[in-house]
């Protein structure tokens, strides 16, 4: 809670923020969150980046930390895997809220509009890389071979360039 | 044709209390029970006393059952359920279907020799104190009833109480009022695969823990690290179960305290979103029960098998950190849901169900329904603890008595 406490003190609060988010398509269930932490504990991004915390982002929106949230790098890290959406007992639909926050960040000038296009290119590239890596190991699926993931990545990149 | 004043459907805490109250006022009662004995769910639960009584109320059900012994105005049909209802100007005519009763309760002396003799495990004794005091044969499992030759139990029984040829029957019953006390269904955690139930060894439901603690508490000694997970199938809007089951925090705290008493060296943790413990003695109980039990705020997202342990993954809300911790046993505190049979029963009786498929009553806890002469008591109307079920059983019985009285005078 230490980090949250610090943020709260330094923040300027905008009580309208939560209403604006929940008025947008996808944001409707924001305020039903009861902070159980199931979203964070199941999130694959939080697993590799402990600073990324869906539950905390929701708290910050509800508290009205508009500027801190919309300017934060955090809102761009979500991989839209929908795990939290499926697990949440309150049907908060965090993945959709994340999309709302991104829209608002663009509209309010926190990010350049070309950034969105850039993110979707990154997403497409990660998908292609994942597919290439799988193509490398699929032929061995009956044998249980040991494969070094970094080699896989290098090979996958090479294959992509060759195409 | 059997004629009684009141038919009580279901012999759990609520049905037993309703029957007792009516019998005490001089009314005749037919108790119709689906299983082979009365007591309901709580007949399988453990006493959770540590050095002191923890007021878990489990023994109150046996008290209600004991009070029925020798009541001559009481008839009881086990392995029975309602099949048809006709309303005849102010009274009811019911058809009750009863499965085969292979052991004669008049002759059974509960010696248990049949249970030991049966090669198929088809015979059970009732938990002590819950009538009828008779062994019972499960006709689905019994070999002799399934085209095989076996007379092991018949030969073992010293009193000749067993008749494996017994047939199913239908009883026609006339009565003036019906009390529905058919109880609840615990949540099936297979609906939340991420919690591992049925796939990860070492993940059990609280009901299973209750039974093991009652039957063989020593068998739990190997579990040195035990976790409880709260709100499994409760307060979950996504599952269509947005309500609080009201009993789970209290039973989990008491089970945890008993586990610590039995082995003070063992770790016991309770994972919760927020604890719902109400009642006037909350604060006191809270601290007393919480002693030595870790209360961890953070609902687990997943439970998986480790090498020789069960791994619980959750966000520690105090630190905002995701953690994974090992346990030997993980107990899912399953909530109380409506019985799947409510739909059929409501159709037969012309009753309404609420959005969660519990029986709708006109006033909560009072038990009158939209159908005159038909009442609902206990967890058939929504989550309640044993004390609540007993209180509802009594108050509904008193209301029924008042109605029968009015009609007698009219
Ligand atoms: C895991 C767990 C632990 C619990 N621990 C505690 C505790 O420690 N203390 C406490 O106070 N409460 C506890 N509870 C709650 C407790 O189980 C209920 O309060 C209590 O069982 C309610 O009694 P009831 O008579 O309403 O229903 P039930 O106990 O469900 O009894 C209903 C009876 O009706 C019968 N029946 C069902 N359908 C029909 C039918 N169609 N026809 C005829 N008969 C039928 C059933 O066989 C059963 O005998 C616990 C609940 C759970 C899930
Ligand atoms: S899982 Fe749902 S209710 Fe729980 S903290 Fe996340 S958004 Fe809130
Ligand atoms: S949708 Fe985003 S926030 Fe939710 S679990 Fe997936 S990566 Fe995490």
mmCIF file of C-alpha atoms in Angstrom, chain B residues 34-243:
data_model
loop_
_atom_site.group_PDB
_atom_site.id
_atom_site.type_symbol
_atom_site.label_atom_id
_atom_site.label_comp_id
_atom_site.label_asym_id
_atom_site.label_seq_id
_atom_site.Cartn_x
_atom_site.Cartn_y
_atom_site.Cartn_z
ATOM 1 C CA UNK B 34 -35.262 -37.801 0.178
ATOM 2 C CA UNK B 35 -32.245 -39.527 1.782
ATOM 3 C CA UNK B 36 -32.105 -42.582 4.060
ATOM 4 C CA UNK B 37 -32.014 -40.574 7.302
ATOM 5 C CA UNK B 38 -32.834 -37.137 8.682
ATOM 6 C CA UNK B 39 -30.380 -34.408 9.667
ATOM 7 C CA UNK B 40 -29.729 -32.873 6.259
ATOM 8 C CA UNK B 41 -26.332 -31.498 5.335
ATOM 9 C CA UNK B 42 -25.368 -30.707 8.910
ATOM 10 C CA UNK B 43 -25.639 -34.375 9.958
ATOM 11 C CA UNK B 44 -22.256 -34.805 8.279
ATOM 12 C CA UNK B 45 -20.550 -31.791 9.890
ATOM 13 C CA UNK B 46 -18.020 -31.784 12.702
ATOM 14 C CA UNK B 47 -18.201 -30.285 16.167
ATOM 15 C CA UNK B 48 -15.675 -27.458 16.040
ATOM 16 C CA UNK B 49 -15.067 -27.026 19.756
ATOM 17 C CA UNK B 50 -11.516 -26.120 20.732
ATOM 18 C CA UNK B 51 -11.044 -25.942 24.503
ATOM 19 C CA UNK B 52 -14.378 -24.162 24.558
ATOM 20 C CA UNK B 53 -17.561 -24.543 22.587
ATOM 21 C CA UNK B 54 -17.283 -22.359 19.489
ATOM 22 C CA UNK B 55 -21.042 -22.209 18.986
ATOM 23 C CA UNK B 56 -20.914 -23.653 15.505
ATOM 24 C CA UNK B 57 -24.442 -24.971 16.183
ATOM 25 C CA UNK B 58 -23.879 -28.341 14.531
ATOM 26 C CA UNK B 59 -25.006 -30.249 17.641
ATOM 27 C CA UNK B 60 -28.306 -28.332 17.669
ATOM 28 C CA UNK B 61 -29.496 -30.404 14.716
ATOM 29 C CA UNK B 62 -29.017 -33.627 16.667
ATOM 30 C CA UNK B 63 -30.952 -32.028 19.550
ATOM 31 C CA UNK B 64 -33.881 -31.361 17.237
ATOM 32 C CA UNK B 65 -33.735 -34.939 15.945
ATOM 33 C CA UNK B 66 -33.522 -36.431 19.433
ATOM 34 C CA UNK B 67 -36.629 -34.519 20.501
ATOM 35 C CA UNK B 68 -38.649 -36.497 17.947
ATOM 36 C CA UNK B 69 -38.004 -39.936 19.448
ATOM 37 C CA UNK B 70 -41.165 -41.636 20.584
ATOM 38 C CA UNK B 71 -43.513 -39.002 19.128
ATOM 39 C CA UNK B 72 -46.614 -41.046 18.307
ATOM 40 C CA UNK B 73 -48.144 -38.398 16.040
ATOM 41 C CA UNK B 74 -45.081 -38.553 13.749
ATOM 42 C CA UNK B 75 -44.813 -40.623 10.598
ATOM 43 C CA UNK B 76 -41.660 -40.649 8.526
ATOM 44 C CA UNK B 77 -40.972 -41.695 4.954
ATOM 45 C CA UNK B 78 -37.317 -41.876 3.916
ATOM 46 C CA UNK B 79 -35.970 -42.300 0.367
ATOM 47 C CA UNK B 80 -39.108 -40.428 -0.590
ATOM 48 C CA UNK B 81 -40.095 -37.460 -2.680
ATOM 49 C CA UNK B 82 -43.180 -35.669 -3.851
ATOM 50 C CA UNK B 83 -44.588 -36.785 -7.194
ATOM 51 C CA UNK B 84 -48.023 -35.195 -7.406
ATOM 52 C CA UNK B 85 -50.205 -32.600 -5.678
ATOM 53 C CA UNK B 86 -53.931 -31.943 -5.834
ATOM 54 C CA UNK B 87 -55.577 -29.080 -4.058
ATOM 55 C CA UNK B 88 -59.036 -30.049 -2.751
ATOM 56 C CA UNK B 89 -60.876 -27.104 -1.210
ATOM 57 C CA UNK B 90 -58.432 -26.182 1.487
ATOM 58 C CA UNK B 91 -56.671 -29.514 1.840
ATOM 59 C CA UNK B 92 -54.062 -31.287 -0.240
ATOM 60 C CA UNK B 93 -53.825 -34.756 -1.681
ATOM 61 C CA UNK B 94 -50.242 -35.785 -2.337
ATOM 62 C CA UNK B 95 -48.554 -38.677 -4.089
ATOM 63 C CA UNK B 96 -45.246 -39.536 -2.467
ATOM 64 C CA UNK B 97 -42.925 -41.966 -4.231
ATOM 65 C CA UNK B 98 -40.734 -44.082 -1.978
ATOM 66 C CA UNK B 99 -37.743 -46.128 -3.079
ATOM 67 C CA UNK B 100 -37.349 -49.724 -1.859
ATOM 68 C CA UNK B 101 -36.842 -50.014 1.916
ATOM 69 C CA UNK B 102 -34.747 -53.169 2.259
ATOM 70 C CA UNK B 103 -34.081 -52.948 6.020
ATOM 71 C CA UNK B 104 -36.987 -53.123 8.449
ATOM 72 C CA UNK B 105 -36.422 -50.332 10.997
ATOM 73 C CA UNK B 106 -38.479 -52.244 13.590
ATOM 74 C CA UNK B 107 -35.963 -55.092 13.549
ATOM 75 C CA UNK B 108 -32.651 -53.350 12.808
ATOM 76 C CA UNK B 109 -30.475 -53.064 15.930
ATOM 77 C CA UNK B 110 -27.736 -50.986 14.220
ATOM 78 C CA UNK B 111 -25.101 -53.690 14.846
ATOM 79 C CA UNK B 112 -23.466 -52.920 11.504
ATOM 80 C CA UNK B 113 -22.787 -56.544 10.532
ATOM 81 C CA UNK B 114 -24.513 -56.018 7.177
ATOM 82 C CA UNK B 115 -22.255 -53.042 6.464
ATOM 83 C CA UNK B 116 -19.170 -55.197 7.078
ATOM 84 C CA UNK B 117 -20.584 -58.088 5.050
ATOM 85 C CA UNK B 118 -21.643 -56.177 1.925
ATOM 86 C CA UNK B 119 -19.042 -56.639 -0.836
ATOM 87 C CA UNK B 120 -20.371 -53.667 -2.816
ATOM 88 C CA UNK B 121 -20.429 -51.045 -0.056
ATOM 89 C CA UNK B 122 -24.149 -50.526 -0.580
ATOM 90 C CA UNK B 123 -25.203 -50.426 3.081
ATOM 91 C CA UNK B 124 -24.881 -47.473 5.441
ATOM 92 C CA UNK B 125 -25.722 -46.776 9.055
ATOM 93 C CA UNK B 126 -27.290 -43.396 9.840
ATOM 94 C CA UNK B 127 -25.146 -40.906 11.752
ATOM 95 C CA UNK B 128 -25.870 -41.561 15.449
ATOM 96 C CA UNK B 129 -28.960 -39.779 16.700
ATOM 97 C CA UNK B 130 -30.647 -39.125 13.358
ATOM 98 C CA UNK B 131 -33.786 -41.216 12.798
ATOM 99 C CA UNK B 132 -34.837 -43.599 11.495
ATOM 100 C CA UNK B 133 -32.449 -45.739 13.546
ATOM 101 C CA UNK B 134 -31.932 -48.251 10.780
ATOM 102 C CA UNK B 135 -29.306 -49.308 8.291
ATOM 103 C CA UNK B 136 -30.221 -48.632 4.667
ATOM 104 C CA UNK B 137 -29.409 -50.321 1.384
ATOM 105 C CA UNK B 138 -28.663 -48.225 -1.684
ATOM 106 C CA UNK B 139 -30.605 -50.088 -4.392
ATOM 107 C CA UNK B 140 -28.444 -48.645 -7.156
ATOM 108 C CA UNK B 141 -25.272 -50.222 -5.765
ATOM 109 C CA UNK B 142 -26.640 -53.460 -4.222
ATOM 110 C CA UNK B 143 -25.622 -56.476 -6.337
ATOM 111 C CA UNK B 144 -28.669 -58.557 -5.500
ATOM 112 C CA UNK B 145 -30.874 -55.775 -6.796
ATOM 113 C CA UNK B 146 -28.887 -55.550 -9.991
ATOM 114 C CA UNK B 147 -29.284 -59.030 -11.442
ATOM 115 C CA UNK B 148 -26.511 -60.691 -9.439
ATOM 116 C CA UNK B 149 -26.718 -63.257 -6.716
ATOM 117 C CA UNK B 150 -25.578 -62.040 -3.335
ATOM 118 C CA UNK B 151 -27.077 -62.708 0.078
ATOM 119 C CA UNK B 152 -24.148 -61.609 2.220
ATOM 120 C CA UNK B 153 -26.085 -59.047 4.267
ATOM 121 C CA UNK B 154 -29.163 -61.236 4.625
ATOM 122 C CA UNK B 155 -27.002 -63.978 6.105
ATOM 123 C CA UNK B 156 -25.064 -61.599 8.330
ATOM 124 C CA UNK B 157 -28.098 -59.919 9.896
ATOM 125 C CA UNK B 158 -28.838 -61.464 13.319
ATOM 126 C CA UNK B 159 -32.459 -60.248 13.398
ATOM 127 C CA UNK B 160 -33.596 -61.087 9.874
ATOM 128 C CA UNK B 161 -34.288 -57.402 9.132
ATOM 129 C CA UNK B 162 -33.170 -57.436 5.515
ATOM 130 C CA UNK B 163 -35.436 -58.076 2.524
ATOM 131 C CA UNK B 164 -33.624 -57.459 -0.743
ATOM 132 C CA UNK B 165 -36.812 -57.979 -2.748
ATOM 133 C CA UNK B 166 -38.554 -54.944 -1.232
ATOM 134 C CA UNK B 167 -40.370 -52.917 -3.868
ATOM 135 C CA UNK B 168 -40.702 -49.191 -4.489
ATOM 136 C CA UNK B 169 -44.095 -47.788 -3.461
ATOM 137 C CA UNK B 170 -46.313 -44.783 -3.856
ATOM 138 C CA UNK B 171 -48.132 -43.388 -0.828
ATOM 139 C CA UNK B 172 -51.252 -41.291 -1.090
ATOM 140 C CA UNK B 173 -51.378 -38.649 1.619
ATOM 141 C CA UNK B 174 -54.012 -36.146 2.683
ATOM 142 C CA UNK B 175 -52.941 -33.079 4.667
ATOM 143 C CA UNK B 176 -53.975 -29.536 5.473
ATOM 144 C CA UNK B 177 -50.642 -27.750 5.151
ATOM 145 C CA UNK B 178 -47.232 -28.331 3.583
ATOM 146 C CA UNK B 179 -43.875 -27.035 4.792
ATOM 147 C CA UNK B 180 -41.092 -27.079 2.217
ATOM 148 C CA UNK B 181 -37.760 -27.514 4.033
ATOM 149 C CA UNK B 182 -35.771 -29.150 1.287
ATOM 150 C CA UNK B 183 -32.558 -27.234 1.907
ATOM 151 C CA UNK B 184 -29.776 -26.062 -0.365
ATOM 152 C CA UNK B 185 -27.021 -27.331 -2.623
ATOM 153 C CA UNK B 186 -23.371 -26.428 -1.953
ATOM 154 C CA UNK B 187 -21.593 -24.735 -4.857
ATOM 155 C CA UNK B 188 -19.752 -27.156 -7.142
ATOM 156 C CA UNK B 189 -16.249 -25.668 -7.521
ATOM 157 C CA UNK B 190 -15.708 -27.504 -10.806
ATOM 158 C CA UNK B 191 -17.455 -24.460 -12.252
ATOM 159 C CA UNK B 192 -14.274 -22.501 -11.423
ATOM 160 C CA UNK B 193 -11.580 -24.693 -13.027
ATOM 161 C CA UNK B 194 -8.859 -22.182 -12.137
ATOM 162 C CA UNK B 195 -9.221 -23.229 -8.470
ATOM 163 C CA UNK B 196 -8.105 -26.761 -9.299
ATOM 164 C CA UNK B 197 -10.881 -28.742 -7.641
ATOM 165 C CA UNK B 198 -11.144 -32.242 -9.101
ATOM 166 C CA UNK B 199 -7.792 -31.841 -10.865
ATOM 167 C CA UNK B 200 -5.260 -30.850 -8.210
ATOM 168 C CA UNK B 201 -4.805 -33.394 -5.412
ATOM 169 C CA UNK B 202 -5.064 -31.681 -2.053
ATOM 170 C CA UNK B 203 -7.859 -29.304 -3.059
ATOM 171 C CA UNK B 204 -11.100 -30.172 -1.240
ATOM 172 C CA UNK B 205 -14.363 -28.448 -0.354
ATOM 173 C CA UNK B 206 -15.199 -27.302 3.156
ATOM 174 C CA UNK B 207 -17.984 -29.870 3.195
ATOM 175 C CA UNK B 208 -15.424 -32.604 2.602
ATOM 176 C CA UNK B 209 -13.296 -31.182 5.421
ATOM 177 C CA UNK B 210 -16.347 -31.170 7.730
ATOM 178 C CA UNK B 211 -16.928 -34.856 6.976
ATOM 179 C CA UNK B 212 -13.292 -35.829 7.441
ATOM 180 C CA UNK B 213 -13.032 -33.888 10.675
ATOM 181 C CA UNK B 214 -16.139 -35.602 11.933
ATOM 182 C CA UNK B 215 -15.266 -39.116 10.794
ATOM 183 C CA UNK B 216 -11.505 -39.290 11.202
ATOM 184 C CA UNK B 217 -9.878 -36.143 12.622
ATOM 185 C CA UNK B 218 -6.597 -38.048 13.085
ATOM 186 C CA UNK B 219 -6.430 -38.522 9.314
ATOM 187 C CA UNK B 220 -5.835 -34.782 8.954
ATOM 188 C CA UNK B 221 -2.594 -34.899 10.943
ATOM 189 C CA UNK B 222 -0.403 -35.024 7.838
ATOM 190 C CA UNK B 223 -1.560 -31.592 6.697
ATOM 191 C CA UNK B 224 0.882 -29.129 8.245
ATOM 192 C CA UNK B 225 -0.046 -26.193 6.017
ATOM 193 C CA UNK B 226 -3.727 -25.621 5.396
ATOM 194 C CA UNK B 227 -5.338 -22.781 3.408
ATOM 195 C CA UNK B 228 -8.976 -21.779 3.202
ATOM 196 C CA UNK B 229 -10.249 -19.884 0.171
ATOM 197 C CA UNK B 230 -13.339 -17.775 0.871
ATOM 198 C CA UNK B 231 -16.235 -16.749 -1.360
ATOM 199 C CA UNK B 232 -16.029 -19.780 -3.669
ATOM 200 C CA UNK B 233 -19.320 -19.523 -5.537
ATOM 201 C CA UNK B 234 -20.563 -16.601 -3.448
ATOM 202 C CA UNK B 235 -20.536 -12.877 -4.206
ATOM 203 C CA UNK B 236 -19.718 -13.702 -7.784
ATOM 204 C CA UNK B 237 -21.841 -11.686 -10.174
ATOM 205 C CA UNK B 238 -20.094 -13.238 -13.158
ATOM 206 C CA UNK B 239 -21.376 -16.682 -12.122
ATOM 207 C CA UNK B 240 -24.844 -15.269 -11.472
ATOM 208 C CA UNK B 241 -24.311 -15.737 -7.720
ATOM 209 C CA UNK B 242 -23.912 -12.191 -6.503
ATOM 210 C CA UNK B 243 -25.185 -12.875 -2.993
#
